[in-house]
């Protein structure tokens, strides 16, 4: 339960008296198709307990096998974070009981993680950069999910019973742990948010995870402590667990600073504990007193050999690193001449990457942008899905744009073509050919063809004008011939009749 009795210090007072220290722990579910130590699928949203096997259920005799795709992803993350990749690393058992963890221990890494000692240059809103030191990147497996039924909060307190879903048990995770971040001062909440944002964007660009915070694919624990200004010894930290949106990261850090400020100012002591974040109120409340590493009885995982990399693997993976997403974004913003506001809107709408991909597929930036932010955004809203979940690829959008530029179709028909693509009819070119949309779209061109055919057949034109509609067939036929069958005959007929009054 949330304790609503916390005294809070004014934020301005907190930063006038104390220096905040931050530490971020970020868990990321890797987007591998199978789990960390077995072949079970990892897809999100399946029926409970349908993606399980003896290994991820911890049944007797089942043995883990390391997923090499997960190892490669972890190494790429380490490299992108400028880490040292030791020649070998080892898994460790972290022993504790919790119902969502069927083995009674978690296979994780302890003193020999896959990557250590890196840094990330985090861009802030005003364009400045904070270097956040990375302590380590470790591989581990996710736990299952408990569902507490009957209470009002969804937490175990007050629940009548709990259900367990082990689909997530054994999904590959990496945990990224920063070194303590000092010197952020009053900007500490912003730095915390920016740090998670940068990690999210980087991991997305690496394509190792879908980084969807709302699905729990990226989860953040925020450690915060205060020390008197000018002090060098860190204060006692709290660790707010599972802060699941970027805005919440900022809110949680600010709240903890204000709460701890009030505790310290009245001569109290901050307790080292985990805390829950309450999204609705923007507050935190006590969780459990913090265990120490000794409590977990870590020891090297006896069922797995250490992970030793082939000599050239790390260098091969280094060559696959993408340009840092925010540098790439800045480059694109300059190239396309976009204002900060427009750029921010594109990013927030989840449109930027799609637009870039559309441009990469051959479209000009302006139409690429306008398709995604206008018509396709409308479609996504209608269907209540994210833009990137629409059943159309950037390459297909680029193909539609090319058809418009080539004047094969006009903008109105282009929207129909997009609708047909969304309906699963295939590629834009094929749709235009199959449906004969090629010139029908260009009504003016079609009208010109009709006028030409009428002029060439004055007697027939006369008959039609006289009310003999059947006579239109010959004119329609001529126009169809002239357009190599790409026109819509019914539409042509309408135009013929219109032309004859
Ligand atoms: P634990 O397993 O207890 O969570 P970790 O070492 O995994 O410990 O992570 C602790 C995080 O807290 C790291 O990011 C670390 O840099 C940070 N940290 C350590 N001491 C402090 C402190 N006094 N104040 C704020 N953050 C801290
Ligand atoms: Mg930790
Ligand atoms: Zn399994």
Coordinates of C-alpha atoms and ligand atoms in Angstrom, one line a residue:
X1 CA 0.0 0.0 0.0
X2 CA 1.1 3.5 -0.7
X3 CA 2.0 5.5 2.4
X4 CA 0.6 8.9 1.8
X5 CA 2.2 10.4 4.9
X6 CA 5.6 11.1 3.5
X7 CA 6.9 14.6 4.2
X8 CA 8.3 16.2 1.1
X9 CA 10.8 19.0 0.9
X10 CA 10.4 21.7 -1.7
X11 CA 12.5 20.7 -4.7
X12 CA 14.3 24.0 -4.7
X13 CA 15.4 23.4 -1.1
X14 CA 16.5 19.9 -1.8
X15 CA 18.9 21.0 -4.6
X16 CA 20.0 24.0 -2.5
X17 CA 21.2 21.7 0.3
X18 CA 21.9 18.3 -1.3
X19 CA 23.7 16.7 -4.2
X20 CA 21.7 13.8 -5.7
X21 CA 23.5 10.6 -6.8
X22 CA 21.7 8.4 -9.3
X23 CA 22.2 4.8 -10.4
X24 CA 20.1 3.2 -13.1
X25 CA 19.5 -0.5 -13.6
X26 CA 17.8 -1.3 -16.8
X27 CA 16.4 -4.7 -17.7
X28 CA 15.8 -5.4 -21.4
X29 CA 14.0 -8.4 -22.8
X30 CA 16.0 -9.5 -25.9
X31 CA 14.0 -10.0 -29.0
X32 CA 15.3 -13.5 -29.7
X33 CA 12.7 -16.0 -31.0
X34 CA 13.5 -18.5 -28.3
X35 CA 14.3 -18.3 -24.6
X36 CA 17.7 -18.0 -23.0
X37 CA 18.2 -21.6 -22.1
X38 CA 15.6 -23.6 -24.0
X39 CA 13.8 -23.6 -27.3
X40 CA 10.5 -22.2 -26.1
X41 CA 9.1 -19.3 -28.1
X42 CA 9.2 -15.8 -26.5
X43 CA 6.3 -14.1 -28.3
X44 CA 4.4 -11.6 -26.1
X45 CA 0.7 -12.1 -25.3
X46 CA 0.3 -15.9 -25.8
X47 CA -2.2 -17.9 -23.6
X48 CA -0.7 -18.4 -20.2
X49 CA 1.6 -21.4 -19.7
X50 CA 1.6 -22.3 -23.4
X51 CA 5.3 -21.4 -24.0
X52 CA 6.9 -23.7 -21.4
X53 CA 9.0 -26.8 -21.3
X54 CA 10.8 -28.9 -18.6
X55 CA 13.8 -26.6 -18.7
X56 CA 12.1 -23.3 -18.2
X57 CA 9.7 -24.9 -15.6
X58 CA 12.7 -26.2 -13.7
X59 CA 11.6 -29.8 -13.8
X60 CA 14.1 -32.4 -12.5
X61 CA 16.8 -33.5 -15.0
X62 CA 16.2 -30.7 -17.5
X63 CA 19.4 -29.0 -18.5
X64 CA 19.9 -25.4 -19.9
X65 CA 21.7 -24.7 -23.2
X66 CA 22.8 -21.1 -23.9
X67 CA 21.1 -19.2 -26.7
X68 CA 23.9 -18.0 -28.8
X69 CA 21.8 -15.3 -30.5
X70 CA 21.2 -13.8 -27.0
X71 CA 24.9 -13.9 -26.3
X72 CA 25.6 -12.0 -29.5
X73 CA 23.0 -9.4 -28.7
X74 CA 24.5 -8.9 -25.3
X75 CA 28.0 -8.4 -26.8
X76 CA 26.6 -5.9 -29.3
X77 CA 25.0 -4.0 -26.5
X78 CA 28.2 -4.0 -24.5
X79 CA 30.1 -2.8 -27.6
X80 CA 27.6 0.0 -28.3
X81 CA 28.0 1.1 -24.6
X82 CA 31.8 1.3 -25.2
X83 CA 32.4 -1.6 -22.8
X84 CA 35.3 -4.0 -22.5
X85 CA 34.2 -7.5 -23.5
X86 CA 36.2 -9.9 -21.4
X87 CA 37.3 -13.1 -23.4
X88 CA 35.0 -15.2 -21.3
X89 CA 32.2 -14.7 -18.9
X90 CA 30.3 -17.0 -16.7
X91 CA 26.7 -17.6 -15.5
X92 CA 25.9 -17.7 -11.8
X93 CA 23.0 -18.9 -9.7
X94 CA 21.2 -16.4 -7.6
X95 CA 19.3 -18.3 -5.0
X96 CA 15.9 -17.2 -3.8
X97 CA 12.4 -18.5 -3.6
X98 CA 9.6 -16.7 -5.4
X99 CA 6.6 -18.4 -7.0
X100 CA 7.2 -16.8 -10.4
X101 CA 10.6 -18.5 -10.5
X102 CA 10.1 -22.3 -10.8
X103 CA 13.7 -23.3 -10.4
X104 CA 14.1 -21.6 -7.0
X105 CA 17.1 -19.8 -8.5
X106 CA 17.7 -17.4 -11.3
X107 CA 20.5 -18.0 -13.8
X108 CA 22.2 -14.6 -14.0
X109 CA 25.7 -13.3 -14.0
X110 CA 27.6 -12.1 -11.0
X111 CA 31.3 -11.3 -10.9
X112 CA 32.1 -12.3 -14.5
X113 CA 29.6 -10.5 -16.7
X114 CA 29.6 -10.4 -20.5
X115 CA 30.6 -6.7 -20.7
X116 CA 32.1 -4.2 -18.2
X117 CA 33.4 -0.6 -17.8
X118 CA 31.7 1.4 -20.6
X119 CA 30.0 4.7 -21.0
X120 CA 27.1 6.3 -22.8
X121 CA 27.0 9.9 -23.9
X122 CA 23.4 10.9 -23.0
X123 CA 21.9 13.8 -24.9
X124 CA 19.8 16.2 -22.8
X125 CA 16.9 18.3 -24.1
X126 CA 19.0 21.5 -24.4
X127 CA 21.5 19.7 -26.6
X128 CA 24.2 19.2 -23.9
X129 CA 25.6 15.8 -23.2
X130 CA 26.2 13.9 -20.0
X131 CA 28.6 11.0 -19.9
X132 CA 27.1 8.2 -17.9
X133 CA 29.6 5.5 -16.9
X134 CA 28.4 1.9 -17.3
X135 CA 29.5 -0.6 -14.7
X136 CA 28.4 -3.8 -16.4
X137 CA 26.1 -5.5 -18.8
X138 CA 25.0 -8.9 -17.7
X139 CA 22.9 -11.7 -19.2
X140 CA 20.1 -13.4 -17.3
X141 CA 16.7 -15.0 -17.6
X142 CA 13.4 -13.3 -16.9
X143 CA 10.9 -14.6 -14.3
X144 CA 7.3 -15.7 -14.9
X145 CA 4.4 -13.4 -14.0
X146 CA 2.2 -13.5 -11.0
X147 CA -1.3 -12.3 -11.2
X148 CA -2.9 -11.4 -7.9
X149 CA -6.6 -11.8 -8.0
X150 CA -9.3 -10.2 -5.8
X151 CA -7.6 -7.2 -4.4
X152 CA -8.1 -3.7 -5.6
X153 CA -4.5 -2.8 -6.4
X154 CA -3.3 -5.9 -8.3
X155 CA -0.7 -6.3 -5.6
X156 CA -0.5 -9.4 -3.4
X157 CA -1.8 -7.5 -0.3
X158 CA -5.6 -7.9 -0.2
X159 CA -5.7 -10.5 -3.0
X160 CA -7.7 -13.7 -2.5
X161 CA -5.4 -15.9 -4.6
X162 CA -2.7 -15.7 -7.2
X163 CA -2.2 -17.1 -10.7
X164 CA 1.1 -17.9 -12.3
X165 CA 2.1 -17.6 -16.0
X166 CA 5.5 -19.1 -16.8
X167 CA 5.5 -18.0 -20.5
X168 CA 8.0 -15.2 -19.6
X169 CA 10.2 -17.5 -17.4
X170 CA 13.5 -17.9 -19.2
X171 CA 13.1 -15.1 -21.7
X172 CA 16.5 -13.6 -22.3
X173 CA 17.2 -10.4 -20.4
X174 CA 20.2 -8.2 -20.2
X175 CA 20.7 -5.9 -17.3
X176 CA 22.6 -2.7 -17.8
X177 CA 23.9 -1.1 -14.6
X178 CA 25.3 2.4 -14.5
X179 CA 28.0 3.6 -12.1
X180 CA 26.8 6.2 -9.7
X181 CA 26.0 9.4 -11.6
X182 CA 27.1 12.5 -9.7
X183 CA 27.0 16.2 -10.5
X184 CA 23.6 16.3 -12.1
X185 CA 22.3 18.6 -9.4
X186 CA 18.8 19.9 -10.0
X187 CA 18.8 18.2 -13.4
X188 CA 19.0 14.7 -11.8
X189 CA 15.4 13.7 -12.7
X190 CA 15.9 14.9 -16.3
X191 CA 19.3 13.1 -16.5
X192 CA 17.6 9.9 -15.3
X193 CA 14.9 10.1 -17.9
X194 CA 17.4 11.1 -20.6
X195 CA 19.6 8.1 -19.7
X196 CA 16.7 5.6 -20.0
X197 CA 15.6 7.3 -23.2
X198 CA 19.0 7.1 -24.7
X199 CA 19.3 3.4 -23.8
X200 CA 15.9 2.7 -25.2
X201 CA 16.8 4.4 -28.5
X202 CA 20.2 2.7 -28.7
X203 CA 18.8 -0.8 -28.0
X204 CA 16.1 -0.1 -30.5
X205 CA 18.6 0.9 -33.1
X206 CA 20.7 -2.2 -32.3
X207 CA 17.5 -4.2 -33.0
X208 CA 18.1 -6.4 -30.0
X209 CA 14.8 -5.7 -28.4
X210 CA 11.4 -4.1 -29.2
X211 CA 12.1 -1.8 -26.1
X212 CA 8.4 -1.4 -25.5
X213 CA 8.2 -0.1 -21.9
X214 CA 4.4 -0.6 -21.8
X215 CA 4.9 -4.3 -22.5
X216 CA 7.6 -4.6 -19.9
X217 CA 10.3 -5.2 -22.6
X218 CA 12.3 -2.4 -20.9
X219 CA 12.1 -1.9 -17.2
X220 CA 14.0 0.5 -15.1
X221 CA 15.0 0.5 -11.4
X222 CA 16.1 4.0 -10.2
X223 CA 18.6 4.3 -7.4
X224 CA 18.7 7.7 -5.7
X225 CA 20.6 9.1 -2.7
X226 CA 21.4 12.5 -1.4
X227 CA 24.5 13.8 0.2
X228 CA 25.1 17.3 1.6
X229 CA 26.5 19.7 -1.0
X230 CA 30.3 19.4 -1.0
X231 CA 30.3 16.0 0.6
X232 CA 32.2 13.2 -1.1
X233 CA 30.7 10.2 0.7
X234 CA 27.5 9.0 -0.9
X235 CA 24.3 8.8 1.1
X236 CA 22.2 5.7 1.6
X237 CA 20.2 5.0 -1.6
X238 CA 16.7 3.8 -2.2
X239 CA 15.9 1.6 -5.3
X240 CA 12.6 2.3 -6.9
X241 CA 11.7 -0.8 -8.9
X242 CA 10.0 -1.3 -12.2
X243 CA 9.5 2.3 -13.3
X244 CA 7.7 1.6 -16.6
X245 CA 7.6 4.8 -18.5
X246 CA 10.1 7.6 -19.3
X247 CA 8.0 10.2 -17.6
X248 CA 7.7 8.0 -14.5
X249 CA 11.5 7.7 -14.3
X250 CA 11.7 11.5 -14.0
X251 CA 8.8 11.6 -11.5
X252 CA 10.1 8.8 -9.3
X253 CA 13.6 10.4 -9.0
X254 CA 12.2 13.8 -8.2
X255 CA 9.8 12.3 -5.6
X256 CA 12.6 10.3 -4.0
X257 CA 14.8 13.4 -3.8
X258 CA 12.0 15.4 -2.1
X259 CA 11.2 12.5 0.3
X260 CA 14.8 11.8 1.2
X261 CA 15.5 15.6 1.6
X262 CA 12.7 15.8 4.2
X263 CA 14.0 12.7 6.0
X264 CA 17.6 14.0 6.2
X265 CA 16.6 17.6 7.1
X266 CA 14.7 16.3 10.2
X267 CA 17.7 14.3 11.3
X268 CA 16.3 11.0 10.1
X269 CA 18.1 8.3 8.2
X270 CA 17.3 7.1 4.7
X271 CA 16.7 3.3 4.8
X272 CA 18.3 1.2 2.1
X273 CA 15.3 -0.5 0.6
X274 CA 13.5 -1.1 -2.6
X275 CA 10.4 1.0 -3.2
X276 CA 7.3 0.7 -5.4
X277 CA 6.4 3.4 -7.8
X278 CA 2.7 4.5 -7.9
X279 CA 2.0 5.7 -11.4
X280 CA -1.2 7.5 -10.6
X281 CA 0.0 9.5 -7.6
X282 CA 3.6 9.9 -8.8
X283 CA 4.8 8.6 -5.4
X284 CA 6.9 5.8 -4.0
X285 CA 6.3 3.5 -1.0
X286 CA 8.5 1.1 0.9
X287 CA 9.1 -2.4 -0.6
X288 CA 11.5 -4.7 1.1
X289 CA 14.7 -4.0 3.0
X290 CA 17.6 -4.5 0.6
X291 CA 19.2 -7.9 0.6
X292 CA 23.0 -8.0 0.1
X293 CA 24.7 -10.2 -2.4
X294 CA 25.6 -12.7 0.3
X295 CA 21.9 -13.3 0.9
X296 CA 21.6 -14.8 -2.5
X297 CA 24.4 -17.4 -2.1
X298 CA 25.7 -16.7 -5.6
X299 CA 27.8 -19.5 -7.1
X300 CA 29.0 -20.4 -10.6
X301 CA 26.2 -22.2 -12.5
X302 CA 27.3 -25.8 -12.6
X303 CA 25.0 -26.8 -15.5
X304 CA 26.6 -24.4 -18.0
X305 CA 30.1 -23.9 -19.3
X306 CA 31.6 -20.4 -19.2
X307 CA 30.8 -18.4 -22.4
X308 CA 34.1 -18.1 -24.3
X309 CA 34.0 -16.1 -27.5
X310 CA 35.8 -17.1 -30.7
X311 CA 38.6 -14.6 -31.2
X312 CA 37.0 -12.8 -34.1
X313 CA 33.4 -12.8 -32.9
X314 CA 33.7 -9.5 -31.0
X315 CA 35.2 -7.7 -33.9
X316 CA 32.7 -9.2 -36.3
X317 CA 29.9 -7.9 -34.0
X318 CA 31.6 -4.5 -33.6
X319 CA 31.2 -4.1 -37.4
X320 CA 27.4 -4.4 -37.1
X321 CA 27.0 -1.5 -34.8
X322 CA 24.6 1.2 -36.1
X323 CA 25.2 5.0 -36.0
X324 CA 24.1 6.3 -32.6
X325 CA 20.3 7.1 -33.1
X326 CA 20.4 10.6 -31.8
X327 CA 23.4 11.5 -34.0
X328 CA 21.7 10.0 -36.9
X329 CA 18.5 11.9 -36.0
X330 CA 20.5 15.2 -35.8
X331 CA 22.0 14.5 -39.2
X332 CA 18.6 13.8 -40.7
X333 CA 17.1 16.8 -39.2
X334 CA 19.7 19.0 -40.8
X335 CA 19.5 17.2 -44.2
X336 CA 15.7 17.6 -44.3
X337 CA 15.7 21.0 -42.8
X338 CA 13.2 20.3 -40.0
X339 CA 12.5 22.4 -36.9
X340 CA 13.1 21.0 -33.5
X341 CA 9.3 20.9 -32.9
X342 CA 8.5 19.0 -36.1
X343 CA 11.3 16.6 -35.3
X344 CA 10.0 16.0 -31.8
X345 CA 6.5 15.4 -33.1
X346 CA 7.8 12.8 -35.6
X347 CA 9.7 11.0 -32.9
X348 CA 6.8 11.1 -30.5
X349 CA 4.4 9.8 -33.1
X350 CA 6.7 6.9 -33.7
X351 CA 6.9 8.0 -37.3
X352 CA 10.6 9.0 -37.7
X353 CA 12.1 5.5 -38.3
X354 CA 9.3 4.7 -40.7
X355 CA 9.9 7.9 -42.7
X356 CA 13.6 7.3 -42.8
X357 CA 13.0 3.7 -44.0
X358 CA 10.6 5.1 -46.7
X359 CA 13.3 7.6 -47.8
X360 CA 15.9 4.8 -47.8
X361 CA 13.5 2.8 -50.1
X362 CA 13.6 5.6 -52.7
X363 CA 11.0 8.2 -51.7
X364 CA 11.6 11.9 -51.3
X365 CA 11.5 13.1 -47.6
X366 CA 8.5 15.4 -48.0
X367 CA 6.0 12.9 -49.4
X368 CA 7.4 10.2 -47.1
X369 CA 6.7 12.4 -44.1
X370 CA 3.3 13.5 -45.3
X371 CA 2.1 9.9 -45.9
X372 CA 3.1 8.7 -42.5
X373 CA 1.9 11.7 -40.4
X374 CA -1.3 12.2 -42.3
X375 CA -3.1 9.4 -44.1
X376 CA -1.4 6.5 -42.4
X377 CA -1.6 8.1 -38.9
X378 CA -5.4 8.4 -39.6
X379 CA -5.5 4.7 -40.6
X380 CA -3.6 3.7 -37.5
X381 CA -6.0 5.7 -35.3
X382 CA -9.0 4.1 -36.9
X383 CA -7.5 0.7 -36.4
X384 CA -6.3 1.6 -32.9
X385 CA -2.8 0.3 -33.6
X386 CA 0.7 1.8 -33.5
X387 CA 1.9 3.2 -36.9
X388 CA 4.5 0.5 -37.1
X389 CA 1.8 -2.2 -36.7
X390 CA 0.0 -1.1 -39.9
X391 CA 0.1 -3.8 -42.6
X392 CA 2.2 -1.7 -44.9
X393 CA 5.9 -1.5 -45.2
X394 CA 8.0 1.6 -45.8
X395 CA 9.1 0.1 -49.1
X396 CA 5.4 -0.2 -50.1
X397 CA 4.8 3.4 -49.2
X398 CA 7.8 4.4 -51.2
X399 CA 6.4 2.4 -54.2
X400 CA 3.1 4.3 -53.9
X401 CA 5.0 7.6 -53.8
X402 CA 6.9 6.6 -56.9
X403 CA 3.6 5.8 -58.7
X404 CA 2.3 9.3 -57.9
X405 CA 5.6 11.0 -58.9
X406 CA 5.5 9.1 -62.2
X407 CA 1.9 10.4 -62.6
X408 CA 0.7 6.8 -63.0
X409 CA -1.9 7.5 -60.3
X410 CA -3.0 10.6 -58.6
X411 CA -3.1 11.2 -54.8
X412 CA -6.7 10.2 -54.5
X413 CA -6.1 6.8 -56.2
X414 CA -2.9 6.5 -54.2
X415 CA -5.0 6.4 -51.0
X416 CA -7.1 3.6 -52.5
X417 CA -3.9 1.7 -53.4
X418 CA -2.7 2.1 -49.8
X419 CA -6.1 0.8 -48.6
X420 CA -5.7 -2.2 -50.8
X421 CA -2.2 -2.8 -49.5
X422 CA -3.5 -2.5 -45.9
X423 CA -6.2 -5.0 -46.9
X424 CA -3.5 -7.5 -47.9
X425 CA -3.8 -7.3 -51.7
X426 CA -0.1 -7.2 -52.2
X427 CA 2.4 -4.8 -53.8
X428 CA 1.3 -1.3 -55.0
X429 CA 2.4 -1.9 -58.6
X430 CA 0.6 -5.2 -58.9
X431 CA -2.5 -3.7 -57.4
X432 CA -2.5 -0.8 -59.8
X433 CA -2.1 -3.2 -62.7
X434 CA -4.6 -5.8 -61.5
X435 CA -7.3 -3.2 -60.7
X436 CA -6.6 -1.1 -63.7
X437 CA -6.1 2.0 -61.6
X438 CA -3.2 3.2 -63.8
X439 CA -4.9 5.9 -65.7
X440 CA -8.3 6.0 -64.1
X441 CA -6.6 7.9 -61.4
X442 CA -5.7 10.7 -63.8
X443 CA -9.2 11.8 -64.7
X444 CA -8.0 14.6 -66.9
X445 CA -6.0 12.2 -69.1
X446 CA -8.9 9.8 -69.3
X447 CA -11.3 12.7 -70.3
X448 CA -8.8 13.6 -73.0
X449 CA -8.9 10.0 -74.3
X450 CA -12.7 10.1 -74.3
X451 CA -12.7 13.4 -76.2
X452 CA -10.3 12.0 -78.8
X453 CA -12.4 8.9 -79.3
X454 CA -15.6 11.0 -79.7
X455 CA -13.9 13.3 -82.2
X456 CA -12.7 10.3 -84.2
X457 CA -16.3 8.9 -84.3
X458 CA -18.6 11.9 -84.8
X459 CA -21.5 9.8 -86.0
X460 CA -21.5 7.6 -82.8
X461 CA -21.0 10.8 -80.7
X462 CA -24.1 12.1 -82.4
X463 CA -26.1 9.0 -81.6
X464 CA -25.1 9.1 -77.9
X465 CA -26.1 12.7 -77.7
X466 CA -29.4 11.7 -79.2
X467 CA -30.0 9.4 -76.2
X468 CA -28.7 6.1 -77.7
X469 CA -26.6 5.1 -74.7
X470 CA -25.8 1.6 -76.1
X471 CA -23.7 3.3 -78.7
X472 CA -21.2 4.3 -76.0
X473 CA -19.8 0.8 -76.1
X474 CA -17.7 1.5 -79.2
X475 CA -16.2 4.6 -77.6
X476 CA -15.5 2.8 -74.4
X477 CA -13.7 0.1 -76.3
X478 CA -11.5 2.6 -78.1
X479 CA -10.6 4.3 -74.9
X480 CA -9.8 0.9 -73.3
X481 CA -7.6 0.1 -76.3
X482 CA -5.8 3.5 -76.1
X483 CA -5.1 2.9 -72.4
X484 CA -3.9 -0.6 -72.9
X485 CA -6.7 -2.0 -70.8
X486 CA -5.6 -0.1 -67.7
X487 CA -8.7 2.0 -67.4
X488 CA -11.8 1.0 -65.5
X489 CA -14.4 0.4 -68.2
X490 CA -17.4 1.4 -66.1
X491 CA -15.7 4.7 -65.2
X492 CA -14.9 5.3 -68.8
X493 CA -18.5 4.7 -69.7
X494 CA -19.6 7.3 -67.2
X495 CA -17.1 9.8 -68.6
X496 CA -18.4 9.2 -72.2
X497 CA -21.9 9.8 -71.1
X498 CA -20.9 12.9 -69.2
X499 CA -19.1 14.2 -72.2
X500 CA -22.2 13.7 -74.3
X501 CA -24.3 15.7 -71.9
Ligands
LIG1 P1 21.7 -4.0 -6.3 O1 21.9 -5.4 -6.8 O2 21.7 -3.8 -4.9 O3 20.6 -3.4 -7.0 P2 23.6 -3.0 -8.2 O4 25.1 -2.9 -8.1 O5 23.0 -4.0 -9.2 O6 23.0 -3.2 -6.8 O7 23.0 -1.6 -8.6 C1 23.1 -0.5 -7.8 C2 22.9 0.7 -8.6 O8 22.9 1.9 -7.7 C3 24.1 1.0 -9.5 O9 23.6 1.7 -10.6 C4 25.0 1.9 -8.7 O10 25.7 2.7 -9.5 C5 24.0 2.7 -7.9 N1 24.4 3.2 -6.6 C6 25.3 2.6 -5.8 N2 25.4 3.3 -4.7 C7 24.6 4.4 -4.8 C8 24.2 5.5 -4.0 N3 24.8 5.7 -2.8 N4 23.3 6.4 -4.4 C9 22.8 6.2 -5.6 N5 23.1 5.2 -6.5 C10 23.9 4.3 -6.1
LIG2 MG1 20.6 -4.9 -9.2
LIG3 ZN1 11.2 -23.8 -22.2

